[in-house]
Amino acid sequence: MTASGTFGYGLEFADFIDLKQIGGIIVKGTTLNHREGNPYPRMAETPSGMLNAVGLQNKGVDYFVENIYPKIKDIQTNIIVNVSGSDIDSYVKTAEIINELDCIPAIELNISCPNVKQGGMAFGVTTQGAYDVVNAVRKAYKKTLIVKLSPNVTSIADIACAVEDAGADSVSLINTLLGMAIDAERRKPVLSTITGGLSGAAVKPIALRMVWQVAKAVKIPVIGLGGIMNARDAVEFLLAGASAIQIGTANFIDPTITVKVVEGINDYLERHHIDSVTDIIGALEC
Ligand SMILES: Cc1cc2nc3c(=O)[nH]c(=O)nc-3n(C[C@H](O)[C@H](O)[C@H](O)COP(=O)(O)O)c2cc1C
């Protein structure tokens, strides 16, 4: 699948790849109301990665339903909406609206968003905060509920267990790691927001470790992402226990990377005489 915020609404990539060949498209973060996003500059390149502070720029869920959904609903793959919010109520209302869309089989709940009602601390950094938002959305959303975990925590396995208890069908991880870039000549932060989210190859070892820990802790399927740049990286996440993977930052470098990864996984299976990709999920030998 493609990671939220790195593949637009999918159609932007239709000139590069046959969208049917990928397992799913997780569309941009969608919120109840229109969001302008953060002021520029909001991207910075780092060694082996990038920092972003886009700030969930989108036109709101009603605009999505009226203007985007009709254009993407017939793409022959799973279209999943990444839902973000600033309080529990806004998550629930957005999920209820998406629940009515026949061609959207699942949502991915981004719990890395700050809770404005609780001093701006992200929902996903405490087990209680994570449980509460997932529990509320679970009651309102009837289809597949994927919860996307924040890596900016002490024990991601504890958060994953809380989210499982609250009724999540699956967890995806990781979202971006909190980072910072400084322009020494100007003595200024590079990003307007000072800090931002780190993604790309630089985060892969952390993501891999977290996927491995979470896959051992929960019974629900785990979707792995974070720094997957090629098929070998994808296979590593499957071996660590992910049942599926997402590709994010790599799309900016090579817009055809998703299909190359699909082909590369098949090539790995053939080389190792393995019949099905399911045979390598969690097959790491420690
Ligand atoms: C420009 C940009 C925008 C993003 N927007 C979102 C978003 O709206 N919702 C979300 O859950 N994650 C968002 N992410 C995080 C990615 O989906 C992904 O979790 C992260 O980048 C790690 O994967 P990667 O290293 O393959 O990029 C964004 C990442 C980037 C680089």
mmCIF file of C-alpha atoms and ligand atoms in Angstrom:
data_model
loop_
_atom_site.group_PDB
_atom_site.id
_atom_site.type_symbol
_atom_site.label_atom_id
_atom_site.label_comp_id
_atom_site.label_asym_id
_atom_site.label_seq_id
_atom_site.Cartn_x
_atom_site.Cartn_y
_atom_site.Cartn_z
ATOM 1 C CA MET A 1 0.000 0.000 0.000
ATOM 2 C CA THR A 2 1.024 3.625 -0.205
ATOM 3 C CA ALA A 3 1.520 5.661 2.965
ATOM 4 C CA SER A 4 -0.758 8.581 3.755
ATOM 5 C CA GLY A 5 0.446 12.007 2.665
ATOM 6 C CA THR A 6 2.970 10.665 0.184
ATOM 7 C CA PHE A 7 0.743 9.543 -2.697
ATOM 8 C CA GLY A 8 -1.921 12.270 -2.856
ATOM 9 C CA TYR A 9 -5.275 10.695 -3.740
ATOM 10 C CA GLY A 10 -3.651 8.133 -6.032
ATOM 11 C CA LEU A 11 -4.692 9.677 -9.353
ATOM 12 C CA GLU A 12 -1.587 11.892 -9.303
ATOM 13 C CA PHE A 13 0.413 8.681 -9.866
ATOM 14 C CA ALA A 14 -1.802 7.130 -12.561
ATOM 15 C CA ASP A 15 0.553 8.338 -15.328
ATOM 16 C CA PHE A 16 3.454 6.464 -13.736
ATOM 17 C CA ILE A 17 2.009 3.133 -12.624
ATOM 18 C CA ASP A 18 -0.988 0.891 -13.098
ATOM 19 C CA LEU A 19 -2.788 1.553 -9.799
ATOM 20 C CA LYS A 20 -4.438 -1.898 -9.990
ATOM 21 C CA GLN A 21 -1.079 -3.473 -9.224
ATOM 22 C CA ILE A 22 -0.824 -2.130 -5.691
ATOM 23 C CA GLY A 23 -2.710 -3.496 -2.683
ATOM 24 C CA GLY A 24 -4.174 -0.221 -1.560
ATOM 25 C CA ILE A 25 -3.881 3.529 -1.494
ATOM 26 C CA ILE A 26 -4.051 5.315 1.851
ATOM 27 C CA VAL A 27 -5.133 8.810 0.899
ATOM 28 C CA LYS A 28 -4.009 12.070 2.497
ATOM 29 C CA GLY A 29 -4.906 12.818 6.098
ATOM 30 C CA THR A 30 -8.554 13.933 6.145
ATOM 31 C CA THR A 31 -10.044 16.050 8.908
ATOM 32 C CA LEU A 32 -13.582 17.205 9.726
ATOM 33 C CA ASN A 33 -12.884 20.779 8.657
ATOM 34 C CA HIS A 34 -10.645 22.460 6.090
ATOM 35 C CA ARG A 35 -7.028 22.899 7.261
ATOM 36 C CA GLU A 36 -4.536 25.314 5.712
ATOM 37 C CA GLY A 37 -1.529 23.373 6.957
ATOM 38 C CA ASN A 38 1.586 25.017 8.402
ATOM 39 C CA PRO A 39 3.426 28.022 6.905
ATOM 40 C CA TYR A 40 6.394 27.398 4.590
ATOM 41 C CA PRO A 41 9.136 26.196 4.803
ATOM 42 C CA ARG A 42 7.671 22.864 5.847
ATOM 43 C CA MET A 43 10.006 20.350 4.250
ATOM 44 C CA ALA A 44 13.719 19.768 4.790
ATOM 45 C CA GLU A 45 15.962 17.131 3.294
ATOM 46 C CA THR A 46 18.153 15.276 5.817
ATOM 47 C CA PRO A 47 20.837 12.613 5.355
ATOM 48 C CA SER A 48 18.903 9.529 4.191
ATOM 49 C CA GLY A 49 15.538 11.076 4.939
ATOM 50 C CA MET A 50 13.322 14.127 5.123
ATOM 51 C CA LEU A 51 11.564 16.247 7.714
ATOM 52 C CA ASN A 52 8.038 17.474 7.058
ATOM 53 C CA ALA A 53 5.667 19.763 8.841
ATOM 54 C CA VAL A 54 2.864 19.886 6.281
ATOM 55 C CA GLY A 55 0.310 19.981 9.097
ATOM 56 C CA LEU A 56 -2.494 17.883 7.575
ATOM 57 C CA GLN A 57 -3.389 20.379 4.865
ATOM 58 C CA ASN A 58 -6.697 19.251 3.333
ATOM 59 C CA LYS A 59 -10.077 20.646 2.419
ATOM 60 C CA GLY A 60 -12.077 18.684 4.970
ATOM 61 C CA VAL A 61 -14.184 15.533 4.794
ATOM 62 C CA ASP A 62 -17.236 17.085 3.083
ATOM 63 C CA TYR A 63 -15.046 18.331 0.229
ATOM 64 C CA PHE A 64 -13.515 14.846 0.026
ATOM 65 C CA VAL A 65 -16.958 13.222 -0.231
ATOM 66 C CA GLU A 66 -18.252 15.626 -2.866
ATOM 67 C CA ASN A 67 -15.200 16.244 -5.022
ATOM 68 C CA ILE A 68 -12.518 13.591 -4.514
ATOM 69 C CA TYR A 69 -14.460 10.407 -3.771
ATOM 70 C CA PRO A 70 -16.351 10.354 -7.114
ATOM 71 C CA LYS A 71 -13.023 10.570 -8.970
ATOM 72 C CA ILE A 72 -11.213 7.826 -7.049
ATOM 73 C CA LYS A 73 -13.952 5.386 -6.086
ATOM 74 C CA ASP A 74 -13.580 3.256 -9.212
ATOM 75 C CA ILE A 75 -9.815 2.766 -8.986
ATOM 76 C CA GLN A 76 -9.378 -1.007 -8.886
ATOM 77 C CA THR A 77 -7.591 -1.211 -5.544
ATOM 78 C CA ASN A 78 -8.448 -0.652 -1.878
ATOM 79 C CA ILE A 79 -8.911 3.032 -1.185
ATOM 80 C CA ILE A 80 -8.420 3.719 2.512
ATOM 81 C CA VAL A 81 -8.932 7.123 4.108
ATOM 82 C CA ASN A 82 -6.450 8.341 6.730
ATOM 83 C CA VAL A 83 -8.554 10.110 9.382
ATOM 84 C CA SER A 84 -7.074 12.775 11.642
ATOM 85 C CA GLY A 85 -8.678 14.927 14.319
ATOM 86 C CA SER A 86 -8.110 17.532 16.994
ATOM 87 C CA ASP A 87 -10.485 16.047 19.572
ATOM 88 C CA ILE A 88 -12.401 12.778 19.937
ATOM 89 C CA ASP A 89 -15.603 14.275 18.577
ATOM 90 C CA SER A 90 -13.979 15.375 15.323
ATOM 91 C CA TYR A 91 -12.465 11.917 14.759
ATOM 92 C CA VAL A 92 -15.853 10.277 15.359
ATOM 93 C CA LYS A 93 -17.765 12.647 13.064
ATOM 94 C CA THR A 94 -15.239 12.201 10.254
ATOM 95 C CA ALA A 95 -15.313 8.403 10.632
ATOM 96 C CA GLU A 96 -19.136 8.408 10.551
ATOM 97 C CA ILE A 97 -19.143 10.321 7.276
ATOM 98 C CA ILE A 98 -16.558 7.995 5.675
ATOM 99 C CA ASN A 99 -18.532 4.978 6.942
ATOM 100 C CA GLU A 100 -21.274 5.855 4.439
ATOM 101 C CA LEU A 101 -18.968 5.612 1.403
ATOM 102 C CA ASP A 102 -19.491 2.195 -0.231
ATOM 103 C CA CYS A 103 -16.142 2.043 -2.013
ATOM 104 C CA ILE A 104 -14.011 2.756 1.066
ATOM 105 C CA PRO A 105 -13.453 -0.568 2.883
ATOM 106 C CA ALA A 106 -11.379 0.832 5.759
ATOM 107 C CA ILE A 107 -10.057 3.879 7.545
ATOM 108 C CA GLU A 108 -6.620 4.391 9.004
ATOM 109 C CA LEU A 109 -6.852 6.423 12.195
ATOM 110 C CA ASN A 110 -3.884 8.752 12.636
ATOM 111 C CA ILE A 111 -3.533 9.029 16.425
ATOM 112 C CA SER A 112 -0.347 11.109 16.248
ATOM 113 C CA CYS A 113 -2.457 14.289 16.116
ATOM 114 C CA PRO A 114 -2.386 16.704 19.075
ATOM 115 C CA ASN A 115 -5.474 16.651 21.322
ATOM 116 C CA VAL A 116 -6.444 20.330 21.572
ATOM 117 C CA LYS A 117 -8.674 19.584 24.558
ATOM 118 C CA GLN A 118 -5.701 18.152 26.487
ATOM 119 C CA GLY A 119 -2.953 20.709 26.029
ATOM 120 C CA GLY A 120 -1.908 19.524 22.579
ATOM 121 C CA MET A 121 -0.422 16.202 23.649
ATOM 122 C CA ALA A 122 -0.848 13.606 20.895
ATOM 123 C CA PHE A 123 -3.589 10.994 21.488
ATOM 124 C CA GLY A 124 -1.229 8.188 20.608
ATOM 125 C CA VAL A 125 1.478 8.835 23.204
ATOM 126 C CA THR A 126 -0.428 7.454 26.202
ATOM 127 C CA THR A 127 -2.272 4.148 26.455
ATOM 128 C CA GLN A 128 -5.349 5.933 27.853
ATOM 129 C CA GLY A 129 -5.391 8.597 25.133
ATOM 130 C CA ALA A 130 -4.993 5.963 22.424
ATOM 131 C CA TYR A 131 -7.658 3.714 23.957
ATOM 132 C CA ASP A 132 -10.199 6.511 24.330
ATOM 133 C CA VAL A 133 -10.061 7.747 20.752
ATOM 134 C CA VAL A 134 -10.070 4.254 19.230
ATOM 135 C CA ASN A 135 -12.894 3.107 21.509
ATOM 136 C CA ALA A 136 -15.038 6.083 20.467
ATOM 137 C CA VAL A 137 -14.346 5.645 16.748
ATOM 138 C CA ARG A 138 -14.914 1.874 16.967
ATOM 139 C CA LYS A 139 -18.501 2.496 18.103
ATOM 140 C CA ALA A 140 -19.151 4.793 15.142
ATOM 141 C CA TYR A 141 -17.232 3.055 12.357
ATOM 142 C CA LYS A 142 -18.486 -0.335 11.193
ATOM 143 C CA LYS A 143 -15.871 -1.373 8.610
ATOM 144 C CA THR A 144 -12.170 -2.203 8.960
ATOM 145 C CA LEU A 145 -10.458 0.059 11.475
ATOM 146 C CA ILE A 146 -6.680 0.370 11.124
ATOM 147 C CA VAL A 147 -4.948 2.448 13.793
ATOM 148 C CA LYS A 148 -1.661 4.127 12.894
ATOM 149 C CA LEU A 149 0.739 4.320 15.813
ATOM 150 C CA SER A 150 3.136 7.085 16.767
ATOM 151 C CA PRO A 151 6.767 6.039 17.330
ATOM 152 C CA ASN A 152 7.323 8.963 19.720
ATOM 153 C CA VAL A 153 6.566 6.815 22.776
ATOM 154 C CA THR A 154 8.394 4.804 25.419
ATOM 155 C CA SER A 155 6.699 1.466 24.725
ATOM 156 C CA ILE A 156 4.940 1.120 21.383
ATOM 157 C CA ALA A 157 3.861 -2.444 22.283
ATOM 158 C CA ASP A 158 1.844 -1.091 25.244
ATOM 159 C CA ILE A 159 0.070 1.418 22.988
ATOM 160 C CA ALA A 160 -0.622 -1.317 20.411
ATOM 161 C CA CYS A 161 -2.205 -3.524 23.099
ATOM 162 C CA ALA A 162 -4.397 -0.629 24.290
ATOM 163 C CA VAL A 163 -5.565 -0.005 20.735
ATOM 164 C CA GLU A 164 -6.274 -3.720 20.224
ATOM 165 C CA ASP A 165 -8.335 -3.759 23.442
ATOM 166 C CA ALA A 166 -10.285 -0.753 22.164
ATOM 167 C CA GLY A 167 -11.374 -2.704 19.081
ATOM 168 C CA ALA A 168 -8.886 -1.940 16.316
ATOM 169 C CA ASP A 169 -8.836 -4.510 13.492
ATOM 170 C CA SER A 170 -5.210 -3.789 12.624
ATOM 171 C CA VAL A 171 -2.346 -1.470 13.537
ATOM 172 C CA SER A 172 0.004 0.307 11.145
ATOM 173 C CA LEU A 173 3.371 1.669 12.211
ATOM 174 C CA ILE A 174 5.337 3.857 12.203
ATOM 175 C CA ASN A 175 4.271 7.433 11.714
ATOM 176 C CA THR A 176 7.111 9.984 11.548
ATOM 177 C CA LEU A 177 9.672 10.489 14.324
ATOM 178 C CA LEU A 178 9.908 13.934 15.870
ATOM 179 C CA GLY A 179 13.026 15.683 14.582
ATOM 180 C CA MET A 180 14.555 19.093 13.900
ATOM 181 C CA ALA A 181 16.848 20.827 11.414
ATOM 182 C CA ILE A 182 18.915 23.983 11.997
ATOM 183 C CA ASP A 183 20.429 26.402 9.469
ATOM 184 C CA ALA A 184 23.661 27.319 11.289
ATOM 185 C CA GLU A 185 24.501 30.255 8.970
ATOM 186 C CA ARG A 186 21.205 31.959 9.759
ATOM 187 C CA ARG A 187 20.988 30.590 13.324
ATOM 188 C CA LYS A 188 17.405 29.652 12.499
ATOM 189 C CA PRO A 189 15.366 26.492 12.451
ATOM 190 C CA VAL A 190 14.817 25.256 8.891
ATOM 191 C CA LEU A 191 11.110 24.504 9.410
ATOM 192 C CA SER A 192 8.546 27.186 10.280
ATOM 193 C CA THR A 193 7.293 24.906 13.046
ATOM 194 C CA ILE A 194 10.861 24.352 14.378
ATOM 195 C CA THR A 195 10.290 20.605 14.782
ATOM 196 C CA GLY A 196 8.880 18.199 12.209
ATOM 197 C CA GLY A 197 8.394 14.533 11.332
ATOM 198 C CA LEU A 198 11.357 12.483 10.127
ATOM 199 C CA SER A 199 10.762 9.798 7.496
ATOM 200 C CA GLY A 200 12.660 7.856 4.853
ATOM 201 C CA ALA A 201 15.552 5.384 4.942
ATOM 202 C CA ALA A 202 16.977 6.942 8.131
ATOM 203 C CA VAL A 203 14.048 5.689 10.230
ATOM 204 C CA LYS A 204 13.997 2.090 8.975
ATOM 205 C CA PRO A 205 15.934 0.394 11.799
ATOM 206 C CA ILE A 206 13.634 2.008 14.379
ATOM 207 C CA ALA A 207 10.503 1.106 12.431
ATOM 208 C CA LEU A 208 11.676 -2.465 11.984
ATOM 209 C CA ARG A 209 12.376 -2.832 15.711
ATOM 210 C CA MET A 210 8.940 -1.445 16.577
ATOM 211 C CA VAL A 211 7.112 -3.681 14.083
ATOM 212 C CA TRP A 212 8.912 -6.706 15.533
ATOM 213 C CA GLN A 213 7.956 -5.704 19.097
ATOM 214 C CA VAL A 214 4.322 -4.973 18.225
ATOM 215 C CA ALA A 215 3.858 -8.132 16.133
ATOM 216 C CA LYS A 216 4.843 -10.188 19.186
ATOM 217 C CA ALA A 217 2.495 -8.229 21.476
ATOM 218 C CA VAL A 218 -0.827 -8.229 19.561
ATOM 219 C CA LYS A 219 -3.036 -10.781 17.797
ATOM 220 C CA ILE A 220 -4.374 -8.412 15.131
ATOM 221 C CA PRO A 221 -2.454 -7.960 11.848
ATOM 222 C CA VAL A 222 0.369 -5.440 11.739
ATOM 223 C CA ILE A 223 1.067 -3.188 8.766
ATOM 224 C CA GLY A 224 4.727 -2.146 8.627
ATOM 225 C CA LEU A 225 6.160 1.065 7.251
ATOM 226 C CA GLY A 226 8.982 3.510 7.806
ATOM 227 C CA GLY A 227 11.916 3.849 5.465
ATOM 228 C CA ILE A 228 10.963 1.117 3.000
ATOM 229 C CA MET A 229 12.912 2.077 -0.133
ATOM 230 C CA ASN A 230 13.036 -1.231 -2.026
ATOM 231 C CA ALA A 231 11.800 -4.832 -2.039
ATOM 232 C CA ARG A 232 14.542 -6.033 0.287
ATOM 233 C CA ASP A 233 13.393 -3.547 2.932
ATOM 234 C CA ALA A 234 9.795 -4.729 2.437
ATOM 235 C CA VAL A 235 10.786 -8.369 2.946
ATOM 236 C CA GLU A 236 12.570 -7.402 6.178
ATOM 237 C CA PHE A 237 9.319 -5.928 7.544
ATOM 238 C CA LEU A 238 7.396 -9.081 6.575
ATOM 239 C CA LEU A 239 9.985 -11.255 8.319
ATOM 240 C CA ALA A 240 9.685 -9.012 11.406
ATOM 241 C CA GLY A 241 5.963 -9.843 11.538
ATOM 242 C CA ALA A 242 4.162 -7.337 9.293
ATOM 243 C CA SER A 243 1.299 -8.837 7.250
ATOM 244 C CA ALA A 244 1.382 -5.932 4.814
ATOM 245 C CA ILE A 245 3.569 -2.928 4.162
ATOM 246 C CA GLN A 246 3.225 0.704 3.101
ATOM 247 C CA ILE A 247 5.623 2.857 1.105
ATOM 248 C CA GLY A 248 5.882 6.580 1.821
ATOM 249 C CA THR A 249 8.871 8.836 1.238
ATOM 250 C CA ALA A 250 10.275 6.516 -1.460
ATOM 251 C CA ASN A 251 7.396 7.631 -3.742
ATOM 252 C CA PHE A 252 8.977 11.103 -3.904
ATOM 253 C CA ILE A 253 12.232 9.632 -5.197
ATOM 254 C CA ASP A 254 10.753 7.110 -7.628
ATOM 255 C CA PRO A 255 7.020 7.335 -8.433
ATOM 256 C CA THR A 256 7.099 3.766 -9.749
ATOM 257 C CA ILE A 257 8.644 2.278 -6.604
ATOM 258 C CA THR A 258 5.445 0.556 -5.404
ATOM 259 C CA VAL A 259 5.181 -1.788 -8.380
ATOM 260 C CA LYS A 260 8.927 -2.413 -8.306
ATOM 261 C CA VAL A 261 8.565 -3.533 -4.675
ATOM 262 C CA VAL A 262 5.674 -5.868 -5.579
ATOM 263 C CA GLU A 263 7.805 -7.418 -8.334
ATOM 264 C CA GLY A 264 10.853 -7.587 -6.054
ATOM 265 C CA ILE A 265 8.934 -9.442 -3.322
ATOM 266 C CA ASN A 266 7.833 -12.022 -5.898
ATOM 267 C CA ASP A 267 11.413 -12.332 -7.088
ATOM 268 C CA TYR A 268 12.568 -12.976 -3.472
ATOM 269 C CA LEU A 269 9.913 -15.682 -3.069
ATOM 270 C CA GLU A 270 10.962 -17.384 -6.307
ATOM 271 C CA ARG A 271 14.665 -17.271 -5.427
ATOM 272 C CA HIS A 272 13.932 -18.875 -2.059
ATOM 273 C CA HIS A 273 11.386 -21.378 -3.454
ATOM 274 C CA ILE A 274 8.599 -20.049 -1.233
ATOM 275 C CA ASP A 275 5.028 -20.559 -2.512
ATOM 276 C CA SER A 276 3.237 -17.743 -0.749
ATOM 277 C CA VAL A 277 4.181 -14.429 0.789
ATOM 278 C CA THR A 278 2.254 -15.465 3.899
ATOM 279 C CA ASP A 279 4.991 -18.026 4.559
ATOM 280 C CA ILE A 280 7.519 -15.297 5.362
ATOM 281 C CA ILE A 281 5.328 -13.225 7.707
ATOM 282 C CA GLY A 282 7.029 -13.326 11.108
ATOM 283 C CA ALA A 283 9.460 -15.958 9.828
ATOM 284 C CA LEU A 284 12.495 -14.246 11.345
ATOM 285 C CA GLU A 285 14.756 -16.781 13.054
ATOM 286 C CA CYS A 286 16.228 -15.345 16.257
HETATM 287 C C1 LIG B 1 4.957 14.780 3.326
HETATM 288 C C2 LIG B 1 4.388 13.761 4.276
HETATM 289 C C3 LIG B 1 3.063 13.850 4.663
HETATM 290 C C4 LIG B 1 2.498 12.921 5.551
HETATM 291 N N1 LIG B 1 1.169 13.010 5.904
HETATM 292 C C5 LIG B 1 0.624 12.075 6.724
HETATM 293 C C6 LIG B 1 -0.756 12.119 7.060
HETATM 294 O O1 LIG B 1 -1.519 12.974 6.602
HETATM 295 N N2 LIG B 1 -1.252 11.164 7.918
HETATM 296 C C7 LIG B 1 -0.449 10.168 8.433
HETATM 297 O O2 LIG B 1 -0.946 9.325 9.197
HETATM 298 N N3 LIG B 1 0.866 10.094 8.099
HETATM 299 C C8 LIG B 1 1.411 11.022 7.276
HETATM 300 N N4 LIG B 1 2.749 10.935 6.938
HETATM 301 C C9 LIG B 1 3.571 9.831 7.484
HETATM 302 C C10 LIG B 1 3.724 8.699 6.456
HETATM 303 O O3 LIG B 1 2.484 8.185 6.049
HETATM 304 C C11 LIG B 1 4.615 7.581 7.023
HETATM 305 O O4 LIG B 1 4.029 7.084 8.217
HETATM 306 C C12 LIG B 1 6.033 8.042 7.356
HETATM 307 O O5 LIG B 1 6.488 8.953 6.395
HETATM 308 C C13 LIG B 1 7.015 6.867 7.472
HETATM 309 O O6 LIG B 1 7.090 6.115 6.274
HETATM 310 P P1 LIG B 1 8.200 6.391 5.114
HETATM 311 O O7 LIG B 1 9.532 6.446 5.809
HETATM 312 O O8 LIG B 1 8.042 5.276 4.153
HETATM 313 O O9 LIG B 1 7.854 7.718 4.515
HETATM 314 C C14 LIG B 1 3.316 11.867 6.058
HETATM 315 C C15 LIG B 1 4.668 11.782 5.661
HETATM 316 C C16 LIG B 1 5.207 12.697 4.785
HETATM 317 C C17 LIG B 1 6.650 12.546 4.374
#
